[in-house]
Amino acid sequence: GALEVDGAFLRGRRVRLENLATKTMITGSEYTPETFYLRLLEESAEWDCLLDLTNIWINSRNRDVDPVEFIDAIPPDRIGYIHLAGGMLSQGEWVDSHSNAVHAEVFELLDYLLARAAPDAIIIERDTNWTGAETELRDDLSRVRQIVAKHQPPDTPRPAQFAGAGEPQPTAAGAKGAR
């Protein structure tokens, strides 16, 4: 069957909703951004999570949010994708800028999450600050691989599309401002 989301039909695909990094609260709202996200998840079985661990960590730095408690509140089978990026401190607040290496604390959250969930994909995003980015991205990818390997049974076959593949080569495809 087809899933209808705002008039668009998605055949055989699940919609993924990403959690926000925000320091603001809606005046008069009974929900925090985290509570609202969880409420949306409870209300519909037609979408899953694109769980941005950097946003969770940034929210825990800017507001009173327990990142582990938030992760624990999400049913593991509803976590489809994981998103990682590096943020920056700007005027005393953390911002999800996609401009730096992934923070050590975010890798700790990934390690925690992979002990309880098996997402379909882990995405590392970098949109700006290209000086040294190739080395940082390679290091981030290596760290992700180490954490994934820690939580994957040793006899897990490598997906066919990666069989025999060596180290992936970074590319500027799709990167904003890259040449």
PDB file of C-alpha atoms in Angstrom:
ATOM      1  CA  GLY A   1       0.000   0.000   0.000  1.00  0.00           C
ATOM      2  CA  ALA A   2       0.926   3.624  -0.284  1.00  0.00           C
ATOM      3  CA  LEU A   3       1.452   5.957   2.630  1.00  0.00           C
ATOM      4  CA  GLU A   4       0.043   9.456   2.202  1.00  0.00           C
ATOM      5  CA  VAL A   5       1.928  12.262   3.886  1.00  0.00           C
ATOM      6  CA  ASP A   6       0.654  15.792   3.144  1.00  0.00           C
ATOM      7  CA  GLY A   7      -0.698  14.622  -0.206  1.00  0.00           C
ATOM      8  CA  ALA A   8       2.543  12.908  -1.291  1.00  0.00           C
ATOM      9  CA  PHE A   9       2.484   9.156  -1.786  1.00  0.00           C
ATOM     10  CA  LEU A  10       5.505   7.190  -0.625  1.00  0.00           C
ATOM     11  CA  ARG A  11       5.371   3.636  -1.887  1.00  0.00           C
ATOM     12  CA  GLY A  12       7.174   1.191   0.382  1.00  0.00           C
ATOM     13  CA  ARG A  13       9.140   3.902   2.177  1.00  0.00           C
ATOM     14  CA  ARG A  14       9.008   5.142   5.733  1.00  0.00           C
ATOM     15  CA  VAL A  15       9.002   8.828   6.533  1.00  0.00           C
ATOM     16  CA  ARG A  16      11.687   9.839   9.060  1.00  0.00           C
ATOM     17  CA  LEU A  17      11.186  12.881  11.279  1.00  0.00           C
ATOM     18  CA  GLU A  18      14.273  14.574  12.709  1.00  0.00           C
ATOM     19  CA  ASN A  19      14.395  15.942  16.239  1.00  0.00           C
ATOM     20  CA  LEU A  20      15.269  19.631  16.598  1.00  0.00           C
ATOM     21  CA  ALA A  21      18.126  21.488  18.207  1.00  0.00           C
ATOM     22  CA  THR A  22      16.464  24.466  19.816  1.00  0.00           C
ATOM     23  CA  LYS A  23      17.068  26.673  22.795  1.00  0.00           C
ATOM     24  CA  THR A  24      13.600  28.168  22.699  1.00  0.00           C
ATOM     25  CA  MET A  25      10.276  27.038  24.048  1.00  0.00           C
ATOM     26  CA  ILE A  26       6.921  27.986  22.616  1.00  0.00           C
ATOM     27  CA  THR A  27       5.222  30.365  25.042  1.00  0.00           C
ATOM     28  CA  GLY A  28       2.206  28.713  26.616  1.00  0.00           C
ATOM     29  CA  SER A  29       3.026  25.259  25.264  1.00  0.00           C
ATOM     30  CA  GLU A  30       2.665  22.290  27.575  1.00  0.00           C
ATOM     31  CA  TYR A  31       5.360  20.455  25.594  1.00  0.00           C
ATOM     32  CA  THR A  32       9.123  20.723  25.473  1.00  0.00           C
ATOM     33  CA  PRO A  33      10.524  20.034  21.982  1.00  0.00           C
ATOM     34  CA  GLU A  34      11.473  16.552  23.200  1.00  0.00           C
ATOM     35  CA  THR A  35       8.019  15.849  24.636  1.00  0.00           C
ATOM     36  CA  PHE A  36       6.408  17.088  21.411  1.00  0.00           C
ATOM     37  CA  TYR A  37       8.621  14.787  19.319  1.00  0.00           C
ATOM     38  CA  LEU A  38       7.756  11.807  21.527  1.00  0.00           C
ATOM     39  CA  ARG A  39       4.064  12.713  21.368  1.00  0.00           C
ATOM     40  CA  LEU A  40       4.181  12.754  17.560  1.00  0.00           C
ATOM     41  CA  LEU A  41       5.821   9.337  17.649  1.00  0.00           C
ATOM     42  CA  GLU A  42       3.066   7.993  19.912  1.00  0.00           C
ATOM     43  CA  GLU A  43       0.299   9.448  17.740  1.00  0.00           C
ATOM     44  CA  SER A  44       1.343   7.838  14.457  1.00  0.00           C
ATOM     45  CA  ALA A  45       2.920   4.556  13.476  1.00  0.00           C
ATOM     46  CA  GLU A  46       3.443   5.914   9.942  1.00  0.00           C
ATOM     47  CA  TRP A  47       6.828   7.508  10.553  1.00  0.00           C
ATOM     48  CA  ASP A  48      10.075   6.699  12.296  1.00  0.00           C
ATOM     49  CA  CYS A  49      12.968   8.683  13.734  1.00  0.00           C
ATOM     50  CA  LEU A  50      15.880  10.317  12.049  1.00  0.00           C
ATOM     51  CA  LEU A  51      17.517  10.735  15.418  1.00  0.00           C
ATOM     52  CA  ASP A  52      19.988  13.605  15.456  1.00  0.00           C
ATOM     53  CA  LEU A  53      22.335  12.780  18.324  1.00  0.00           C
ATOM     54  CA  THR A  54      24.146  16.093  17.925  1.00  0.00           C
ATOM     55  CA  ASN A  55      20.855  17.936  18.410  1.00  0.00           C
ATOM     56  CA  ILE A  56      20.159  15.893  21.535  1.00  0.00           C
ATOM     57  CA  TRP A  57      23.595  16.731  22.948  1.00  0.00           C
ATOM     58  CA  ILE A  58      23.277  20.426  21.996  1.00  0.00           C
ATOM     59  CA  ASN A  59      19.857  20.615  23.655  1.00  0.00           C
ATOM     60  CA  SER A  60      21.359  19.091  26.811  1.00  0.00           C
ATOM     61  CA  ARG A  61      24.005  21.832  26.810  1.00  0.00           C
ATOM     62  CA  ASN A  62      21.557  24.713  26.185  1.00  0.00           C
ATOM     63  CA  ARG A  63      18.555  23.514  28.216  1.00  0.00           C
ATOM     64  CA  ASP A  64      17.751  21.132  31.044  1.00  0.00           C
ATOM     65  CA  VAL A  65      17.479  17.962  28.932  1.00  0.00           C
ATOM     66  CA  ASP A  66      18.773  14.524  29.885  1.00  0.00           C
ATOM     67  CA  PRO A  67      20.001  13.033  26.582  1.00  0.00           C
ATOM     68  CA  VAL A  68      19.965   9.435  27.840  1.00  0.00           C
ATOM     69  CA  GLU A  69      16.435   9.798  29.203  1.00  0.00           C
ATOM     70  CA  PHE A  70      15.265  11.141  25.831  1.00  0.00           C
ATOM     71  CA  ILE A  71      16.942   8.276  23.922  1.00  0.00           C
ATOM     72  CA  ASP A  72      15.434   5.745  26.337  1.00  0.00           C
ATOM     73  CA  ALA A  73      11.945   7.159  25.722  1.00  0.00           C
ATOM     74  CA  ILE A  74      12.111   6.271  22.004  1.00  0.00           C
ATOM     75  CA  PRO A  75      11.161   2.705  21.078  1.00  0.00           C
ATOM     76  CA  PRO A  76      14.336   1.188  19.563  1.00  0.00           C
ATOM     77  CA  ASP A  77      12.462  -0.243  16.576  1.00  0.00           C
ATOM     78  CA  ARG A  78      11.327   3.280  15.584  1.00  0.00           C
ATOM     79  CA  ILE A  79      14.893   4.594  15.203  1.00  0.00           C
ATOM     80  CA  GLY A  80      15.536   4.444  11.452  1.00  0.00           C
ATOM     81  CA  TYR A  81      18.493   6.745  10.900  1.00  0.00           C
ATOM     82  CA  ILE A  82      21.106   8.427  13.084  1.00  0.00           C
ATOM     83  CA  HIS A  83      22.488  11.848  12.224  1.00  0.00           C
ATOM     84  CA  LEU A  84      25.847  13.137  13.484  1.00  0.00           C
ATOM     85  CA  ALA A  85      27.536  16.504  12.949  1.00  0.00           C
ATOM     86  CA  GLY A  86      29.804  18.896  14.764  1.00  0.00           C
ATOM     87  CA  GLY A  87      28.450  22.017  16.381  1.00  0.00           C
ATOM     88  CA  MET A  88      30.012  25.151  17.765  1.00  0.00           C
ATOM     89  CA  LEU A  89      29.721  27.454  20.731  1.00  0.00           C
ATOM     90  CA  SER A  90      28.423  30.869  19.643  1.00  0.00           C
ATOM     91  CA  GLN A  91      27.676  33.694  22.070  1.00  0.00           C
ATOM     92  CA  GLY A  92      27.436  31.261  24.985  1.00  0.00           C
ATOM     93  CA  GLU A  93      25.026  28.852  23.228  1.00  0.00           C
ATOM     94  CA  TRP A  94      25.727  25.644  21.337  1.00  0.00           C
ATOM     95  CA  VAL A  95      24.613  25.643  17.690  1.00  0.00           C
ATOM     96  CA  ASP A  96      24.207  22.680  15.330  1.00  0.00           C
ATOM     97  CA  SER A  97      26.433  24.252  12.670  1.00  0.00           C
ATOM     98  CA  HIS A  98      27.632  21.127  10.814  1.00  0.00           C
ATOM     99  CA  SER A  99      31.011  22.873  10.783  1.00  0.00           C
ATOM    100  CA  ASN A 100      33.308  20.789  12.974  1.00  0.00           C
ATOM    101  CA  ALA A 101      34.228  17.244  13.852  1.00  0.00           C
ATOM    102  CA  VAL A 102      31.626  15.238  15.761  1.00  0.00           C
ATOM    103  CA  HIS A 103      31.986  15.878  19.502  1.00  0.00           C
ATOM    104  CA  ALA A 104      33.259  13.086  21.791  1.00  0.00           C
ATOM    105  CA  GLU A 105      30.039  13.292  23.846  1.00  0.00           C
ATOM    106  CA  VAL A 106      27.976  12.645  20.707  1.00  0.00           C
ATOM    107  CA  PHE A 107      30.020   9.497  20.029  1.00  0.00           C
ATOM    108  CA  GLU A 108      29.271   8.430  23.619  1.00  0.00           C
ATOM    109  CA  LEU A 109      25.553   8.839  22.862  1.00  0.00           C
ATOM    110  CA  LEU A 110      25.984   6.786  19.669  1.00  0.00           C
ATOM    111  CA  ASP A 111      27.661   4.029  21.675  1.00  0.00           C
ATOM    112  CA  TYR A 112      24.810   4.106  24.196  1.00  0.00           C
ATOM    113  CA  LEU A 113      22.154   4.073  21.480  1.00  0.00           C
ATOM    114  CA  LEU A 114      23.689   1.209  19.481  1.00  0.00           C
ATOM    115  CA  ALA A 115      23.616  -0.962  22.606  1.00  0.00           C
ATOM    116  CA  ARG A 116      19.811  -0.843  22.395  1.00  0.00           C
ATOM    117  CA  ALA A 117      18.880  -0.105  18.746  1.00  0.00           C
ATOM    118  CA  ALA A 118      19.978  -1.080  15.233  1.00  0.00           C
ATOM    119  CA  PRO A 119      19.315   1.877  12.919  1.00  0.00           C
ATOM    120  CA  ASP A 120      19.344   1.411   9.147  1.00  0.00           C
ATOM    121  CA  ALA A 121      21.955   4.119   8.575  1.00  0.00           C
ATOM    122  CA  ILE A 122      24.267   6.549  10.321  1.00  0.00           C
ATOM    123  CA  ILE A 123      24.748   9.869   8.540  1.00  0.00           C
ATOM    124  CA  ILE A 124      27.654  12.245   9.163  1.00  0.00           C
ATOM    125  CA  GLU A 125      27.050  15.759   7.839  1.00  0.00           C
ATOM    126  CA  ARG A 126      29.512  18.575   7.198  1.00  0.00           C
ATOM    127  CA  ASP A 127      28.288  21.766   5.489  1.00  0.00           C
ATOM    128  CA  THR A 128      30.993  24.344   6.127  1.00  0.00           C
ATOM    129  CA  ASN A 129      34.487  25.019   7.541  1.00  0.00           C
ATOM    130  CA  TRP A 130      36.397  22.960   5.000  1.00  0.00           C
ATOM    131  CA  THR A 131      39.896  23.558   6.360  1.00  0.00           C
ATOM    132  CA  GLY A 132      40.946  20.178   7.746  1.00  0.00           C
ATOM    133  CA  ALA A 133      37.515  18.712   7.048  1.00  0.00           C
ATOM    134  CA  GLU A 134      38.762  15.683   5.115  1.00  0.00           C
ATOM    135  CA  THR A 135      40.893  14.494   8.026  1.00  0.00           C
ATOM    136  CA  GLU A 136      38.134  15.204  10.544  1.00  0.00           C
ATOM    137  CA  LEU A 137      35.531  13.371   8.442  1.00  0.00           C
ATOM    138  CA  ARG A 138      37.826  10.371   8.025  1.00  0.00           C
ATOM    139  CA  ASP A 139      38.400  10.345  11.802  1.00  0.00           C
ATOM    140  CA  ASP A 140      34.645  10.622  12.443  1.00  0.00           C
ATOM    141  CA  LEU A 141      33.955   7.762  10.034  1.00  0.00           C
ATOM    142  CA  SER A 142      36.621   5.628  11.690  1.00  0.00           C
ATOM    143  CA  ARG A 143      35.134   6.318  15.124  1.00  0.00           C
ATOM    144  CA  VAL A 144      31.632   5.400  13.879  1.00  0.00           C
ATOM    145  CA  ARG A 145      32.980   2.142  12.434  1.00  0.00           C
ATOM    146  CA  GLN A 146      34.638   1.263  15.751  1.00  0.00           C
ATOM    147  CA  ILE A 147      31.442   1.881  17.691  1.00  0.00           C
ATOM    148  CA  VAL A 148      29.301  -0.042  15.181  1.00  0.00           C
ATOM    149  CA  ALA A 149      31.741  -2.978  15.260  1.00  0.00           C
ATOM    150  CA  LYS A 150      31.553  -3.056  19.054  1.00  0.00           C
ATOM    151  CA  HIS A 151      27.773  -3.621  18.865  1.00  0.00           C
ATOM    152  CA  GLN A 152      27.659  -5.889  15.812  1.00  0.00           C
ATOM    153  CA  PRO A 153      28.038  -9.660  16.120  1.00  0.00           C
ATOM    154  CA  PRO A 154      31.385 -10.718  14.598  1.00  0.00           C
ATOM    155  CA  ASP A 155      29.731 -12.981  12.001  1.00  0.00           C
ATOM    156  CA  THR A 156      27.509 -10.227  10.573  1.00  0.00           C
ATOM    157  CA  PRO A 157      27.979 -10.245   6.791  1.00  0.00           C
ATOM    158  CA  ARG A 158      28.905  -7.003   5.099  1.00  0.00           C
ATOM    159  CA  PRO A 159      26.115  -5.734   2.802  1.00  0.00           C
ATOM    160  CA  ALA A 160      26.659  -6.870  -0.812  1.00  0.00           C
ATOM    161  CA  GLN A 161      27.085  -3.325  -2.123  1.00  0.00           C
ATOM    162  CA  PHE A 162      30.162  -2.940   0.128  1.00  0.00           C
ATOM    163  CA  ALA A 163      31.690  -6.387  -0.342  1.00  0.00           C
ATOM    164  CA  GLY A 164      35.333  -6.016  -1.279  1.00  0.00           C
ATOM    165  CA  ALA A 165      35.157  -2.246  -1.032  1.00  0.00           C
ATOM    166  CA  GLY A 166      38.127  -0.464   0.483  1.00  0.00           C
ATOM    167  CA  GLU A 167      38.067   2.767   2.424  1.00  0.00           C
ATOM    168  CA  PRO A 168      35.381   5.093   1.096  1.00  0.00           C
ATOM    169  CA  GLN A 169      36.727   8.177  -0.610  1.00  0.00           C
ATOM    170  CA  PRO A 170      35.336  11.515   0.523  1.00  0.00           C
ATOM    171  CA  THR A 171      33.663  13.493  -2.199  1.00  0.00           C
ATOM    172  CA  ALA A 172      32.378  17.013  -2.529  1.00  0.00           C
ATOM    173  CA  ALA A 173      29.158  15.797  -4.137  1.00  0.00           C
ATOM    174  CA  GLY A 174      26.234  17.477  -2.509  1.00  0.00           C
ATOM    175  CA  ALA A 175      28.403  19.539  -0.203  1.00  0.00           C
ATOM    176  CA  LYS A 176      27.460  23.180  -0.008  1.00  0.00           C
ATOM    177  CA  GLY A 177      30.217  25.458  -1.251  1.00  0.00           C
ATOM    178  CA  ALA A 178      32.659  22.616  -1.970  1.00  0.00           C
ATOM    179  CA  ARG A 179      34.701  22.683  -5.163  1.00  0.00           C
TER     180      ARG A 179
END
